[in-house]
């Protein structure tokens, strides 16, 4: 069974998303949003979503999917598990932020 691991930059973004959603909406809405994000992580690990490659112009190897207003980026680790490497809002400069958040091997 494939598992997923959340890298530090992605974990920090999850915390930011949660705090922002609590401030703007409510704790219940923040919980609901993060439940959806974590369900997506599980879908990656179980191969229940299409793995789309990150465009080459971003300069980072890996895959991505969209969850509502965020893009989630992940890599396949050497052991076959998933590494969630970045979670970025659609309004961010995705290429620049992705290069900042994703460590290259």
JSON list of N, CA and C in Angstrom, two decimals, residues 10-63:
[
{"chain": "A", "resi": 10, "resn": "UNK", "atom": "N", "xyz": [5.09, 22.09, 2.40]},
{"chain": "A", "resi": 10, "resn": "UNK", "atom": "CA", "xyz": [3.67, 21.80, 2.23]},
{"chain": "A", "resi": 10, "resn": "UNK", "atom": "C", "xyz": [2.94, 21.84, 3.57]},
{"chain": "A", "resi": 11, "resn": "UNK", "atom": "N", "xyz": [3.58, 21.35, 4.60]},
{"chain": "A", "resi": 11, "resn": "UNK", "atom": "CA", "xyz": [2.99, 21.38, 5.94]},
{"chain": "A", "resi": 11, "resn": "UNK", "atom": "C", "xyz": [2.76, 22.82, 6.39]},
{"chain": "A", "resi": 12, "resn": "UNK", "atom": "N", "xyz": [3.74, 23.68, 6.13]},
{"chain": "A", "resi": 12, "resn": "UNK", "atom": "CA", "xyz": [3.59, 25.09, 6.50]},
{"chain": "A", "resi": 12, "resn": "UNK", "atom": "C", "xyz": [2.44, 25.73, 5.74]},
{"chain": "A", "resi": 13, "resn": "UNK", "atom": "N", "xyz": [2.28, 25.40, 4.48]},
{"chain": "A", "resi": 13, "resn": "UNK", "atom": "CA", "xyz": [1.17, 25.95, 3.70]},
{"chain": "A", "resi": 13, "resn": "UNK", "atom": "C", "xyz": [-0.17, 25.45, 4.24]},
{"chain": "A", "resi": 14, "resn": "UNK", "atom": "N", "xyz": [-0.24, 24.20, 4.65]},
{"chain": "A", "resi": 14, "resn": "UNK", "atom": "CA", "xyz": [-1.49, 23.69, 5.23]},
{"chain": "A", "resi": 14, "resn": "UNK", "atom": "C", "xyz": [-1.88, 24.49, 6.47]},
{"chain": "A", "resi": 15, "resn": "UNK", "atom": "N", "xyz": [-0.90, 24.79, 7.28]},
{"chain": "A", "resi": 15, "resn": "UNK", "atom": "CA", "xyz": [-1.17, 25.60, 8.48]},
{"chain": "A", "resi": 15, "resn": "UNK", "atom": "C", "xyz": [-1.66, 27.00, 8.09]},
{"chain": "A", "resi": 16, "resn": "UNK", "atom": "N", "xyz": [-1.02, 27.60, 7.08]},
{"chain": "A", "resi": 16, "resn": "UNK", "atom": "CA", "xyz": [-1.45, 28.93, 6.61]},
{"chain": "A", "resi": 16, "resn": "UNK", "atom": "C", "xyz": [-2.87, 28.89, 6.07]},
{"chain": "A", "resi": 17, "resn": "UNK", "atom": "N", "xyz": [-3.18, 27.88, 5.28]},
{"chain": "A", "resi": 17, "resn": "UNK", "atom": "CA", "xyz": [-4.52, 27.73, 4.72]},
{"chain": "A", "resi": 17, "resn": "UNK", "atom": "C", "xyz": [-5.55, 27.59, 5.84]},
{"chain": "A", "resi": 18, "resn": "UNK", "atom": "N", "xyz": [-5.22, 26.77, 6.83]},
{"chain": "A", "resi": 18, "resn": "UNK", "atom": "CA", "xyz": [-6.15, 26.55, 7.93]},
{"chain": "A", "resi": 18, "resn": "UNK", "atom": "C", "xyz": [-6.41, 27.87, 8.68]},
{"chain": "A", "resi": 19, "resn": "UNK", "atom": "N", "xyz": [-5.34, 28.57, 9.05]},
{"chain": "A", "resi": 19, "resn": "UNK", "atom": "CA", "xyz": [-5.50, 29.83, 9.80]},
{"chain": "A", "resi": 19, "resn": "UNK", "atom": "C", "xyz": [-6.28, 30.86, 8.99]},
{"chain": "A", "resi": 20, "resn": "UNK", "atom": "N", "xyz": [-5.96, 30.98, 7.73]},
{"chain": "A", "resi": 20, "resn": "UNK", "atom": "CA", "xyz": [-6.66, 31.94, 6.87]},
{"chain": "A", "resi": 20, "resn": "UNK", "atom": "C", "xyz": [-8.16, 31.60, 6.77]},
{"chain": "A", "resi": 21, "resn": "UNK", "atom": "N", "xyz": [-8.47, 30.33, 6.58]},
{"chain": "A", "resi": 21, "resn": "UNK", "atom": "CA", "xyz": [-9.87, 29.92, 6.44]},
{"chain": "A", "resi": 21, "resn": "UNK", "atom": "C", "xyz": [-10.64, 30.13, 7.74]},
{"chain": "A", "resi": 22, "resn": "UNK", "atom": "N", "xyz": [-10.00, 29.87, 8.87]},
{"chain": "A", "resi": 22, "resn": "UNK", "atom": "CA", "xyz": [-10.65, 30.14, 10.16]},
{"chain": "A", "resi": 22, "resn": "UNK", "atom": "C", "xyz": [-10.97, 31.63, 10.27]},
{"chain": "A", "resi": 23, "resn": "UNK", "atom": "N", "xyz": [-10.00, 32.49, 9.94]},
{"chain": "A", "resi": 23, "resn": "UNK", "atom": "CA", "xyz": [-10.20, 33.94, 10.04]},
{"chain": "A", "resi": 23, "resn": "UNK", "atom": "C", "xyz": [-11.29, 34.45, 9.10]},
{"chain": "A", "resi": 24, "resn": "UNK", "atom": "N", "xyz": [-11.26, 33.96, 7.87]},
{"chain": "A", "resi": 24, "resn": "UNK", "atom": "CA", "xyz": [-12.19, 34.45, 6.85]},
{"chain": "A", "resi": 24, "resn": "UNK", "atom": "C", "xyz": [-13.58, 33.81, 6.92]},
{"chain": "A", "resi": 25, "resn": "UNK", "atom": "N", "xyz": [-13.65, 32.58, 7.40]},
{"chain": "A", "resi": 25, "resn": "UNK", "atom": "CA", "xyz": [-14.91, 31.85, 7.37]},
{"chain": "A", "resi": 25, "resn": "UNK", "atom": "C", "xyz": [-15.26, 31.31, 8.75]},
{"chain": "A", "resi": 26, "resn": "UNK", "atom": "N", "xyz": [-14.70, 30.15, 9.09]},
{"chain": "A", "resi": 26, "resn": "UNK", "atom": "CA", "xyz": [-15.00, 29.55, 10.40]},
{"chain": "A", "resi": 26, "resn": "UNK", "atom": "C", "xyz": [-14.11, 28.33, 10.60]},
{"chain": "A", "resi": 27, "resn": "UNK", "atom": "N", "xyz": [-13.96, 27.89, 11.85]},
{"chain": "A", "resi": 27, "resn": "UNK", "atom": "CA", "xyz": [-13.21, 26.66, 12.09]},
{"chain": "A", "resi": 27, "resn": "UNK", "atom": "C", "xyz": [-13.84, 25.45, 11.38]},
{"chain": "A", "resi": 28, "resn": "UNK", "atom": "N", "xyz": [-15.15, 25.41, 11.33]},
{"chain": "A", "resi": 28, "resn": "UNK", "atom": "CA", "xyz": [-15.82, 24.28, 10.65]},
{"chain": "A", "resi": 28, "resn": "UNK", "atom": "C", "xyz": [-15.47, 24.26, 9.16]},
{"chain": "A", "resi": 29, "resn": "UNK", "atom": "N", "xyz": [-15.45, 25.44, 8.54]},
{"chain": "A", "resi": 29, "resn": "UNK", "atom": "CA", "xyz": [-15.11, 25.51, 7.12]},
{"chain": "A", "resi": 29, "resn": "UNK", "atom": "C", "xyz": [-13.64, 25.13, 6.91]},
{"chain": "A", "resi": 30, "resn": "UNK", "atom": "N", "xyz": [-12.77, 25.57, 7.81]},
{"chain": "A", "resi": 30, "resn": "UNK", "atom": "CA", "xyz": [-11.35, 25.22, 7.71]},
{"chain": "A", "resi": 30, "resn": "UNK", "atom": "C", "xyz": [-11.16, 23.70, 7.83]},
{"chain": "A", "resi": 31, "resn": "UNK", "atom": "N", "xyz": [-11.86, 23.09, 8.77]},
{"chain": "A", "resi": 31, "resn": "UNK", "atom": "CA", "xyz": [-11.78, 21.63, 8.92]},
{"chain": "A", "resi": 31, "resn": "UNK", "atom": "C", "xyz": [-12.27, 20.93, 7.66]},
{"chain": "A", "resi": 32, "resn": "UNK", "atom": "N", "xyz": [-13.37, 21.40, 7.10]},
{"chain": "A", "resi": 32, "resn": "UNK", "atom": "CA", "xyz": [-13.94, 20.80, 5.89]},
{"chain": "A", "resi": 32, "resn": "UNK", "atom": "C", "xyz": [-12.95, 20.91, 4.72]},
{"chain": "A", "resi": 33, "resn": "UNK", "atom": "N", "xyz": [-12.34, 22.08, 4.57]},
{"chain": "A", "resi": 33, "resn": "UNK", "atom": "CA", "xyz": [-11.39, 22.29, 3.47]},
{"chain": "A", "resi": 33, "resn": "UNK", "atom": "C", "xyz": [-10.19, 21.36, 3.61]},
{"chain": "A", "resi": 34, "resn": "UNK", "atom": "N", "xyz": [-9.62, 21.31, 4.80]},
{"chain": "A", "resi": 34, "resn": "UNK", "atom": "CA", "xyz": [-8.46, 20.44, 5.01]},
{"chain": "A", "resi": 34, "resn": "UNK", "atom": "C", "xyz": [-8.82, 18.96, 4.90]},
{"chain": "A", "resi": 35, "resn": "UNK", "atom": "N", "xyz": [-10.01, 18.58, 5.33]},
{"chain": "A", "resi": 35, "resn": "UNK", "atom": "CA", "xyz": [-10.45, 17.19, 5.12]},
{"chain": "A", "resi": 35, "resn": "UNK", "atom": "C", "xyz": [-10.43, 16.85, 3.63]},
{"chain": "A", "resi": 36, "resn": "UNK", "atom": "N", "xyz": [-10.87, 17.79, 2.79]},
{"chain": "A", "resi": 36, "resn": "UNK", "atom": "CA", "xyz": [-10.85, 17.57, 1.35]},
{"chain": "A", "resi": 36, "resn": "UNK", "atom": "C", "xyz": [-9.44, 17.46, 0.80]},
{"chain": "A", "resi": 37, "resn": "UNK", "atom": "N", "xyz": [-8.55, 18.30, 1.31]},
{"chain": "A", "resi": 37, "resn": "UNK", "atom": "CA", "xyz": [-7.14, 18.26, 0.87]},
{"chain": "A", "resi": 37, "resn": "UNK", "atom": "C", "xyz": [-6.53, 16.90, 1.25]},
{"chain": "A", "resi": 38, "resn": "UNK", "atom": "N", "xyz": [-6.75, 16.45, 2.47]},
{"chain": "A", "resi": 38, "resn": "UNK", "atom": "CA", "xyz": [-6.19, 15.17, 2.89]},
{"chain": "A", "resi": 38, "resn": "UNK", "atom": "C", "xyz": [-6.81, 14.00, 2.14]},
{"chain": "A", "resi": 39, "resn": "UNK", "atom": "N", "xyz": [-8.07, 14.11, 1.77]},
{"chain": "A", "resi": 39, "resn": "UNK", "atom": "CA", "xyz": [-8.69, 13.06, 0.94]},
{"chain": "A", "resi": 39, "resn": "UNK", "atom": "C", "xyz": [-8.01, 13.01, -0.43]},
{"chain": "A", "resi": 40, "resn": "UNK", "atom": "N", "xyz": [-7.64, 14.18, -0.95]},
{"chain": "A", "resi": 40, "resn": "UNK", "atom": "CA", "xyz": [-6.93, 14.23, -2.22]},
{"chain": "A", "resi": 40, "resn": "UNK", "atom": "C", "xyz": [-5.56, 13.56, -2.09]},
{"chain": "A", "resi": 41, "resn": "UNK", "atom": "N", "xyz": [-4.86, 13.80, -0.99]},
{"chain": "A", "resi": 41, "resn": "UNK", "atom": "CA", "xyz": [-3.57, 13.14, -0.77]},
{"chain": "A", "resi": 41, "resn": "UNK", "atom": "C", "xyz": [-3.74, 11.62, -0.83]},
{"chain": "A", "resi": 42, "resn": "UNK", "atom": "N", "xyz": [-4.77, 11.14, -0.18]},
{"chain": "A", "resi": 42, "resn": "UNK", "atom": "CA", "xyz": [-5.05, 9.70, -0.18]},
{"chain": "A", "resi": 42, "resn": "UNK", "atom": "C", "xyz": [-5.35, 9.22, -1.61]},
{"chain": "A", "resi": 43, "resn": "UNK", "atom": "N", "xyz": [-6.07, 10.03, -2.37]},
{"chain": "A", "resi": 43, "resn": "UNK", "atom": "CA", "xyz": [-6.34, 9.68, -3.77]},
{"chain": "A", "resi": 43, "resn": "UNK", "atom": "C", "xyz": [-5.05, 9.58, -4.57]},
{"chain": "A", "resi": 44, "resn": "UNK", "atom": "N", "xyz": [-4.10, 10.47, -4.32]},
{"chain": "A", "resi": 44, "resn": "UNK", "atom": "CA", "xyz": [-2.80, 10.37, -5.00]},
{"chain": "A", "resi": 44, "resn": "UNK", "atom": "C", "xyz": [-2.16, 9.03, -4.68]},
{"chain": "A", "resi": 45, "resn": "UNK", "atom": "N", "xyz": [-2.10, 8.72, -3.40]},
{"chain": "A", "resi": 45, "resn": "UNK", "atom": "CA", "xyz": [-1.42, 7.50, -2.95]},
{"chain": "A", "resi": 45, "resn": "UNK", "atom": "C", "xyz": [-2.08, 6.24, -3.51]},
{"chain": "A", "resi": 46, "resn": "UNK", "atom": "N", "xyz": [-3.39, 6.28, -3.66]},
{"chain": "A", "resi": 46, "resn": "UNK", "atom": "CA", "xyz": [-4.11, 5.11, -4.17]},
{"chain": "A", "resi": 46, "resn": "UNK", "atom": "C", "xyz": [-4.31, 5.15, -5.68]},
{"chain": "A", "resi": 47, "resn": "UNK", "atom": "N", "xyz": [-3.71, 6.15, -6.32]},
{"chain": "A", "resi": 47, "resn": "UNK", "atom": "CA", "xyz": [-3.76, 6.31, -7.78]},
{"chain": "A", "resi": 47, "resn": "UNK", "atom": "C", "xyz": [-5.21, 6.48, -8.28]},
{"chain": "A", "resi": 48, "resn": "UNK", "atom": "N", "xyz": [-6.03, 7.20, -7.51]},
{"chain": "A", "resi": 48, "resn": "UNK", "atom": "CA", "xyz": [-7.42, 7.43, -7.90]},
{"chain": "A", "resi": 48, "resn": "UNK", "atom": "C", "xyz": [-7.61, 8.75, -8.65]},
{"chain": "A", "resi": 49, "resn": "UNK", "atom": "N", "xyz": [-6.53, 9.47, -8.89]},
{"chain": "A", "resi": 49, "resn": "UNK", "atom": "CA", "xyz": [-6.57, 10.69, -9.69]},
{"chain": "A", "resi": 49, "resn": "UNK", "atom": "C", "xyz": [-5.54, 10.58, -10.80]},
{"chain": "A", "resi": 50, "resn": "UNK", "atom": "N", "xyz": [-5.76, 11.31, -11.86]},
{"chain": "A", "resi": 50, "resn": "UNK", "atom": "CA", "xyz": [-4.82, 11.33, -12.97]},
{"chain": "A", "resi": 50, "resn": "UNK", "atom": "C", "xyz": [-3.56, 12.09, -12.54]},
{"chain": "A", "resi": 51, "resn": "UNK", "atom": "N", "xyz": [-2.44, 11.47, -12.77]},
{"chain": "A", "resi": 51, "resn": "UNK", "atom": "CA", "xyz": [-1.16, 12.10, -12.43]},
{"chain": "A", "resi": 51, "resn": "UNK", "atom": "C", "xyz": [-0.73, 12.96, -13.61]},
{"chain": "A", "resi": 52, "resn": "UNK", "atom": "N", "xyz": [-0.85, 14.27, -13.44]},
{"chain": "A", "resi": 52, "resn": "UNK", "atom": "CA", "xyz": [-0.43, 15.20, -14.48]},
{"chain": "A", "resi": 52, "resn": "UNK", "atom": "C", "xyz": [0.95, 15.74, -14.13]},
{"chain": "A", "resi": 53, "resn": "UNK", "atom": "N", "xyz": [1.85, 15.69, -15.09]},
{"chain": "A", "resi": 53, "resn": "UNK", "atom": "CA", "xyz": [3.22, 16.17, -14.87]},
{"chain": "A", "resi": 53, "resn": "UNK", "atom": "C", "xyz": [3.24, 17.69, -14.73]},
{"chain": "A", "resi": 54, "resn": "UNK", "atom": "N", "xyz": [4.11, 18.15, -13.85]},
{"chain": "A", "resi": 54, "resn": "UNK", "atom": "CA", "xyz": [4.34, 19.58, -13.72]},
{"chain": "A", "resi": 54, "resn": "UNK", "atom": "C", "xyz": [4.97, 20.05, -15.03]},
{"chain": "A", "resi": 55, "resn": "UNK", "atom": "N", "xyz": [4.45, 21.13, -15.62]},
{"chain": "A", "resi": 55, "resn": "UNK", "atom": "CA", "xyz": [5.03, 21.61, -16.89]},
{"chain": "A", "resi": 55, "resn": "UNK", "atom": "C", "xyz": [6.53, 21.87, -16.75]},
{"chain": "A", "resi": 56, "resn": "UNK", "atom": "N", "xyz": [7.28, 21.53, -17.77]},
{"chain": "A", "resi": 56, "resn": "UNK", "atom": "CA", "xyz": [8.74, 21.63, -17.73]},
{"chain": "A", "resi": 56, "resn": "UNK", "atom": "C", "xyz": [9.23, 23.06, -17.48]},
{"chain": "A", "resi": 57, "resn": "UNK", "atom": "N", "xyz": [8.47, 24.05, -17.91]},
{"chain": "A", "resi": 57, "resn": "UNK", "atom": "CA", "xyz": [8.91, 25.44, -17.72]},
{"chain": "A", "resi": 57, "resn": "UNK", "atom": "C", "xyz": [8.94, 25.84, -16.25]},
{"chain": "A", "resi": 58, "resn": "UNK", "atom": "N", "xyz": [8.33, 25.05, -15.38]},
{"chain": "A", "resi": 58, "resn": "UNK", "atom": "CA", "xyz": [8.37, 25.33, -13.95]},
{"chain": "A", "resi": 58, "resn": "UNK", "atom": "C", "xyz": [9.71, 24.93, -13.35]},
{"chain": "A", "resi": 59, "resn": "UNK", "atom": "N", "xyz": [10.47, 24.10, -14.05]},
{"chain": "A", "resi": 59, "resn": "UNK", "atom": "CA", "xyz": [11.79, 23.73, -13.59]},
{"chain": "A", "resi": 59, "resn": "UNK", "atom": "C", "xyz": [11.81, 22.74, -12.43]},
{"chain": "A", "resi": 60, "resn": "UNK", "atom": "N", "xyz": [10.71, 22.05, -12.21]},
{"chain": "A", "resi": 60, "resn": "UNK", "atom": "CA", "xyz": [10.61, 21.08, -11.11]},
{"chain": "A", "resi": 60, "resn": "UNK", "atom": "C", "xyz": [9.98, 19.81, -11.66]},
{"chain": "A", "resi": 61, "resn": "UNK", "atom": "N", "xyz": [10.55, 18.67, -11.32]},
{"chain": "A", "resi": 61, "resn": "UNK", "atom": "CA", "xyz": [9.99, 17.40, -11.76]},
{"chain": "A", "resi": 61, "resn": "UNK", "atom": "C", "xyz": [8.95, 16.93, -10.75]},
{"chain": "A", "resi": 62, "resn": "UNK", "atom": "N", "xyz": [7.84, 16.43, -11.22]},
{"chain": "A", "resi": 62, "resn": "UNK", "atom": "CA", "xyz": [6.81, 15.91, -10.33]},
{"chain": "A", "resi": 62, "resn": "UNK", "atom": "C", "xyz": [5.44, 15.99, -10.96]},
{"chain": "A", "resi": 63, "resn": "UNK", "atom": "N", "xyz": [4.42, 15.97, -10.11]},
{"chain": "A", "resi": 63, "resn": "UNK", "atom": "CA", "xyz": [3.04, 15.91, -10.56]},
{"chain": "A", "resi": 63, "resn": "UNK", "atom": "C", "xyz": [2.21, 16.96, -9.82]}
]
